[in-house]
Coordinates of C-alpha atoms and ligand atoms in Angstrom, one line a residue:
M152 CA -9.5 36.0 -39.6
K153 CA -7.7 36.8 -36.8
P154 CA -4.9 34.3 -36.1
K155 CA -5.6 31.8 -33.0
I156 CA -2.9 31.7 -29.9
F157 CA -3.4 28.9 -27.2
I158 CA -1.4 29.4 -24.0
T159 CA -1.4 26.4 -21.8
G160 CA -1.7 28.3 -18.7
K161 CA -2.2 31.8 -16.8
I162 CA 0.4 33.9 -17.3
P163 CA 0.9 37.8 -16.4
E164 CA -1.6 39.7 -18.3
K165 CA 0.4 42.6 -19.4
G166 CA 2.2 40.2 -22.3
L167 CA -1.7 39.4 -23.2
K168 CA -2.3 42.7 -24.1
F169 CA 0.2 42.6 -27.2
L170 CA -2.1 39.9 -28.5
Q171 CA -5.6 41.2 -27.3
D172 CA -6.5 43.5 -30.6
S173 CA -5.3 41.3 -33.1
C174 CA -5.3 37.6 -32.2
Q175 CA -8.2 35.3 -30.8
V176 CA -6.3 34.0 -27.5
K177 CA -7.5 31.1 -25.6
V178 CA -5.9 30.4 -22.0
Y179 CA -6.0 27.0 -20.0
S180 CA -7.0 28.7 -16.7
K181 CA -6.9 25.8 -14.3
N182 CA -4.4 25.6 -11.8
Q183 CA -2.9 22.6 -12.7
V184 CA -0.8 21.4 -15.5
I185 CA -2.6 21.0 -18.5
S186 CA -3.8 17.5 -19.7
Q187 CA -2.5 15.5 -23.1
K188 CA -6.0 15.7 -24.1
E189 CA -6.5 19.2 -23.6
L190 CA -3.1 20.1 -24.9
I191 CA -3.8 18.2 -28.2
K192 CA -7.1 20.1 -28.0
G193 CA -5.3 23.4 -27.9
V194 CA -2.8 23.1 -30.2
K195 CA -5.3 21.2 -33.0
W196 CA -7.3 24.9 -32.9
C197 CA -4.2 27.3 -32.7
D198 CA -1.8 28.8 -35.3
A199 CA 0.6 29.8 -32.5
L200 CA 1.3 27.8 -29.1
L201 CA 2.7 29.6 -26.1
C202 CA 3.7 26.7 -23.9
L203 CA 5.1 26.3 -20.4
L204 CA 8.1 24.2 -19.0
T205 CA 5.8 21.7 -17.7
D206 CA 4.1 20.9 -21.1
K207 CA 5.8 18.1 -23.3
I208 CA 5.7 19.1 -27.0
N209 CA 6.8 16.1 -28.5
K210 CA 6.5 14.5 -32.1
K211 CA 2.9 13.3 -31.0
I212 CA 1.8 17.1 -30.1
V213 CA 3.7 18.7 -32.9
D214 CA 2.0 16.1 -35.5
V215 CA -1.3 17.2 -33.9
N216 CA -1.4 20.4 -36.4
P217 CA 0.6 20.5 -39.8
N218 CA -0.2 24.4 -39.5
L219 CA 1.4 25.5 -36.4
K220 CA 3.4 28.2 -37.1
I221 CA 5.7 28.9 -33.8
I222 CA 6.0 27.1 -30.2
S223 CA 6.7 30.1 -27.8
N224 CA 8.1 28.5 -24.6
Y225 CA 7.4 30.7 -20.9
A226 CA 11.2 29.9 -20.5
V227 CA 14.5 30.2 -21.3
G228 CA 15.3 26.2 -21.3
Y229 CA 13.9 24.2 -23.6
N230 CA 14.3 20.8 -22.8
N231 CA 10.4 20.3 -22.7
I232 CA 10.5 20.5 -26.5
D233 CA 11.4 18.1 -29.1
I234 CA 13.5 20.7 -31.0
K235 CA 14.9 18.5 -33.6
Y236 CA 11.6 17.3 -34.6
A237 CA 10.2 20.8 -34.5
T238 CA 12.8 22.0 -36.7
K239 CA 12.3 19.3 -39.2
K240 CA 8.7 20.4 -39.3
G241 CA 10.0 24.0 -40.2
I242 CA 8.5 25.1 -36.9
P243 CA 10.4 27.8 -35.2
V244 CA 10.6 27.3 -31.3
T245 CA 11.3 30.6 -29.1
N246 CA 12.3 31.1 -25.9
T247 CA 12.7 33.8 -23.0
P248 CA 16.2 34.7 -22.6
G249 CA 17.8 37.6 -20.6
V250 CA 14.9 38.8 -18.7
L251 CA 14.8 36.3 -16.0
T252 CA 18.5 36.5 -15.8
D253 CA 18.6 38.8 -12.3
A254 CA 15.7 37.1 -10.8
V255 CA 17.5 33.5 -11.2
A256 CA 20.5 34.8 -10.4
E257 CA 19.1 36.7 -6.9
H258 CA 17.4 33.4 -6.1
T259 CA 20.3 31.6 -6.3
F260 CA 22.3 33.9 -4.0
A261 CA 19.5 33.7 -1.7
L262 CA 19.6 29.8 -1.9
L263 CA 23.4 30.1 -1.1
L264 CA 22.9 32.5 1.6
A265 CA 20.1 30.4 3.1
V266 CA 21.9 27.1 3.0
A267 CA 25.1 28.4 4.3
R268 CA 23.4 30.2 7.5
R269 CA 20.8 27.1 7.9
I270 CA 17.7 29.7 7.6
S271 CA 15.2 27.0 7.0
E272 CA 16.2 25.2 9.7
S273 CA 16.3 28.1 12.2
D274 CA 12.8 29.3 11.0
K275 CA 11.4 25.7 11.7
L276 CA 13.2 25.8 15.5
I277 CA 11.8 29.1 16.5
R278 CA 8.5 28.5 15.2
A279 CA 8.2 25.1 16.8
G280 CA 9.2 26.7 20.1
K281 CA 12.2 24.4 20.4
C282 CA 14.6 27.5 20.9
N283 CA 16.2 28.1 24.4
D284 CA 17.8 31.5 25.0
W285 CA 20.8 32.3 23.1
E286 CA 23.2 29.5 22.7
P287 CA 26.9 30.0 21.9
M288 CA 26.9 26.7 20.1
L289 CA 23.2 26.9 18.3
L290 CA 22.8 26.5 14.3
L291 CA 26.6 27.2 13.4
G292 CA 26.9 27.8 9.7
S293 CA 29.3 28.8 7.6
Q294 CA 30.8 31.9 6.5
M295 CA 30.9 32.8 2.7
K296 CA 33.7 35.6 2.8
S297 CA 37.1 34.6 1.4
K298 CA 35.3 31.3 0.5
T299 CA 35.5 29.4 -3.1
L300 CA 32.3 29.7 -5.4
G301 CA 32.6 27.3 -8.3
V302 CA 30.2 28.5 -11.3
I303 CA 29.4 25.2 -13.3
G304 CA 27.9 26.9 -16.6
L305 CA 28.9 30.7 -17.2
G306 CA 26.1 31.8 -19.0
K307 CA 24.3 35.0 -18.0
I308 CA 22.6 33.8 -14.8
G309 CA 26.0 32.0 -14.0
A310 CA 28.1 35.0 -14.3
G311 CA 25.2 37.2 -12.4
V312 CA 25.7 34.7 -9.3
A313 CA 29.7 35.2 -9.2
E314 CA 29.1 39.0 -9.6
R315 CA 26.6 39.3 -6.8
A316 CA 29.0 36.9 -4.5
H317 CA 32.4 38.1 -5.4
K318 CA 31.3 41.8 -5.2
S319 CA 29.3 41.9 -2.3
I320 CA 30.6 39.3 -0.5
G321 CA 34.2 38.6 -1.5
V322 CA 34.3 35.0 -2.7
N323 CA 36.9 33.8 -4.7
V324 CA 35.3 32.4 -7.8
L325 CA 36.3 29.5 -10.2
Y326 CA 34.3 28.2 -12.9
H327 CA 33.8 25.5 -15.4
D328 CA 32.4 26.0 -18.7
I329 CA 32.3 24.6 -22.7
K330 CA 34.1 27.8 -23.2
R331 CA 37.0 30.3 -21.5
N332 CA 35.6 33.9 -20.8
S333 CA 38.5 36.3 -20.1
K334 CA 36.6 39.3 -19.8
F335 CA 34.8 37.5 -17.1
E336 CA 38.3 36.3 -15.5
R337 CA 40.0 39.4 -15.3
E338 CA 36.4 41.5 -13.8
Y339 CA 35.7 39.0 -11.1
K340 CA 39.3 37.2 -10.8
A341 CA 37.8 34.3 -11.7
K342 CA 39.9 30.8 -12.8
F343 CA 38.8 28.5 -15.3
V344 CA 39.0 25.1 -14.0
S345 CA 38.2 21.4 -14.8
L346 CA 35.2 20.1 -13.5
N347 CA 36.8 17.8 -11.4
D348 CA 38.9 20.7 -9.9
L349 CA 36.0 22.6 -9.5
L350 CA 34.4 20.2 -7.4
K351 CA 37.5 19.3 -5.4
K352 CA 38.4 23.0 -4.6
S353 CA 34.7 25.1 -4.1
D354 CA 32.8 25.5 -1.1
F355 CA 30.1 26.5 -2.7
I356 CA 29.0 24.9 -6.2
T357 CA 26.0 26.3 -8.2
L358 CA 25.0 24.9 -11.2
H359 CA 23.8 26.6 -14.4
I360 CA 23.4 24.5 -17.6
P361 CA 21.1 23.2 -19.8
L362 CA 19.9 19.8 -19.5
L363 CA 21.0 17.8 -22.7
P364 CA 22.3 14.3 -22.7
S365 CA 25.6 15.2 -21.9
T366 CA 24.6 17.0 -19.0
K367 CA 22.1 14.6 -17.3
H368 CA 23.5 13.3 -14.0
L369 CA 26.7 15.7 -14.6
I370 CA 26.9 15.4 -11.0
G371 CA 26.6 12.0 -9.7
K372 CA 28.0 9.6 -7.2
K373 CA 31.2 10.3 -8.5
G374 CA 31.3 13.7 -8.5
L375 CA 29.7 14.2 -5.2
S376 CA 32.6 12.2 -3.4
M377 CA 34.9 14.6 -4.9
M378 CA 33.4 17.7 -2.7
K379 CA 34.8 18.7 0.3
K380 CA 32.7 17.9 3.1
T381 CA 32.2 21.2 4.1
A382 CA 30.4 21.9 0.7
Y383 CA 27.6 23.2 -0.5
L384 CA 25.9 22.4 -4.0
I385 CA 23.2 24.9 -5.4
N386 CA 20.8 24.0 -8.3
T387 CA 18.2 26.2 -10.3
S388 CA 19.0 25.4 -13.4
R389 CA 17.3 21.5 -14.2
G390 CA 17.0 18.7 -11.9
P391 CA 18.0 15.9 -14.1
V392 CA 21.7 17.6 -14.2
I393 CA 21.9 15.7 -10.6
D394 CA 21.5 12.5 -9.9
E395 CA 19.1 13.2 -7.0
E396 CA 19.1 9.9 -5.3
A397 CA 22.8 9.7 -5.4
L398 CA 22.7 13.3 -4.2
V399 CA 20.1 12.2 -0.9
Q400 CA 22.8 9.6 0.0
A401 CA 25.7 11.8 0.0
L402 CA 23.6 14.3 2.4
K403 CA 22.4 11.8 4.7
R404 CA 26.0 10.4 5.0
K405 CA 27.4 14.0 5.7
Q406 CA 29.7 13.5 2.7
I407 CA 28.9 17.2 1.9
A408 CA 27.6 20.0 4.0
G409 CA 24.4 20.3 2.3
A410 CA 22.2 21.3 -0.4
A411 CA 19.9 24.0 -1.8
L412 CA 17.5 23.2 -4.7
D413 CA 15.0 24.8 -6.9
V414 CA 15.0 22.3 -9.5
F415 CA 14.3 18.4 -8.8
E416 CA 14.7 15.2 -11.3
N417 CA 11.1 14.1 -11.3
E418 CA 9.4 17.7 -10.2
P419 CA 7.4 18.3 -8.6
K420 CA 8.0 15.0 -6.8
L421 CA 11.4 14.7 -4.4
S422 CA 13.3 11.8 -4.1
P423 CA 12.5 9.8 -1.0
G424 CA 14.5 11.2 1.7
L425 CA 15.0 14.6 0.4
A426 CA 12.2 16.2 2.2
K427 CA 13.1 14.9 5.5
L428 CA 16.8 16.4 5.7
D429 CA 17.5 19.3 7.7
N430 CA 21.1 20.2 6.0
V431 CA 18.8 21.1 2.6
V432 CA 17.1 24.4 1.2
L433 CA 14.1 23.5 -1.1
T434 CA 12.0 25.7 -3.4
P435 CA 9.6 24.6 -5.8
H436 CA 11.1 26.1 -9.5
T437 CA 10.5 29.9 -8.2
A438 CA 13.9 31.1 -9.0
S439 CA 12.4 33.4 -12.0
A440 CA 9.4 34.0 -9.7
T441 CA 9.3 38.0 -9.4
V442 CA 6.7 39.9 -11.2
E443 CA 9.2 41.7 -13.0
A444 CA 10.7 38.6 -14.4
R445 CA 7.5 36.5 -15.3
T446 CA 5.7 40.0 -16.8
A447 CA 8.8 40.4 -18.7
M448 CA 8.7 36.8 -19.9
S449 CA 5.1 37.2 -21.0
E450 CA 6.2 40.2 -23.1
L451 CA 8.7 38.4 -24.6
A452 CA 6.9 34.9 -25.3
T453 CA 4.4 37.2 -26.8
K454 CA 6.2 39.3 -28.9
N455 CA 8.1 36.4 -30.4
I456 CA 4.5 35.0 -31.7
L457 CA 3.8 38.0 -32.9
A458 CA 7.3 38.4 -34.8
V459 CA 6.5 35.2 -36.6
L460 CA 3.1 35.7 -37.1
S461 CA 3.8 38.5 -39.1
G462 CA 6.3 36.7 -41.3
K463 CA 9.4 38.3 -39.4
K464 CA 12.3 36.3 -37.7
A465 CA 11.5 36.1 -34.1
E466 CA 14.4 37.3 -32.1
F467 CA 15.0 34.3 -29.5
T468 CA 14.4 31.6 -32.0
V469 CA 16.1 28.2 -30.5
N470 CA 16.4 26.8 -34.0
P471 CA 16.9 30.0 -36.2
E472 CA 17.4 27.5 -38.8
V473 CA 14.2 27.1 -39.6
Y474 CA 13.9 30.4 -41.5
R475 CA 16.3 29.5 -43.9
K476 CA 13.9 26.4 -45.0
R477 CA 10.9 28.8 -45.6
Ligands
LIG41 C1 13.6 28.8 -17.1 O1 13.1 30.0 -17.5 O2 14.0 27.9 -18.0 C2 13.3 28.8 -15.7 O3 13.5 27.3 -15.5 C3 12.3 29.3 -15.2 O4 12.5 29.6 -13.8

């Protein structure tokens, strides 16, 4: 009997090819987030679950199938899964790190430039036929060269953004993380600072942290009030790390210059007022949306499944302690 794989949404075909010969595969193919009912049905049926970051894999879902062998998340972040409970039940949870680093770093870099140079506003204005002839004072933005970029969370993506901004534009880099990285400091002349110092001194702040109870609303009213009036906030990590309501207020009052967001507190809904602001650039959680990254994610997510189904440890397991229990 071939093992059964349930995939909760359409993903690039390339990864699925690895499964075709050796597994039975069912894909939820509607263009919407799978309902709880359909998810339960799929999980009951399968041996391995390949899920998306929009699926809440909570205790109830885990309990649906006592024989579930693996939860393979099609994402690097895994805050959508109750890891503690999956671990208790001995189920490996895997993710897809590394392969989307460049895509997300490039998107973050694009957002930095877009918000600093008011690209969305400019686009809207010219499309609406509201531009006169060339005007010396039209849509003045902020130059990035020699400004200070503050990176919160120096994982691969945060470092990738710093690399691009430092090497190609010549920004100075500050960073804050739970640990220091002296190699990074040497390579990019970067300075490790406290979170408060980073907020106070940076002209551009970019967030690259996981969503944990300790990082929820890391940037709220107080943090925003520490930022320079001329500073920009960029987030491509997880929406709830920013108190979005407080951000809207700060942007409305021009307490900071602008924000560029790829992720939202109640995705895909936006906090009231956010969409009306001119000093924001918004993208719909598409930072990793390149053909290359999404294809590689599908390959990695399926490879993780095949490893576990063949009795091996998957390379990217977020709760490796489950293997010791077996
Ligand atoms: C992830 O993989 O966690 C990203 O948010 C997807 O874009």
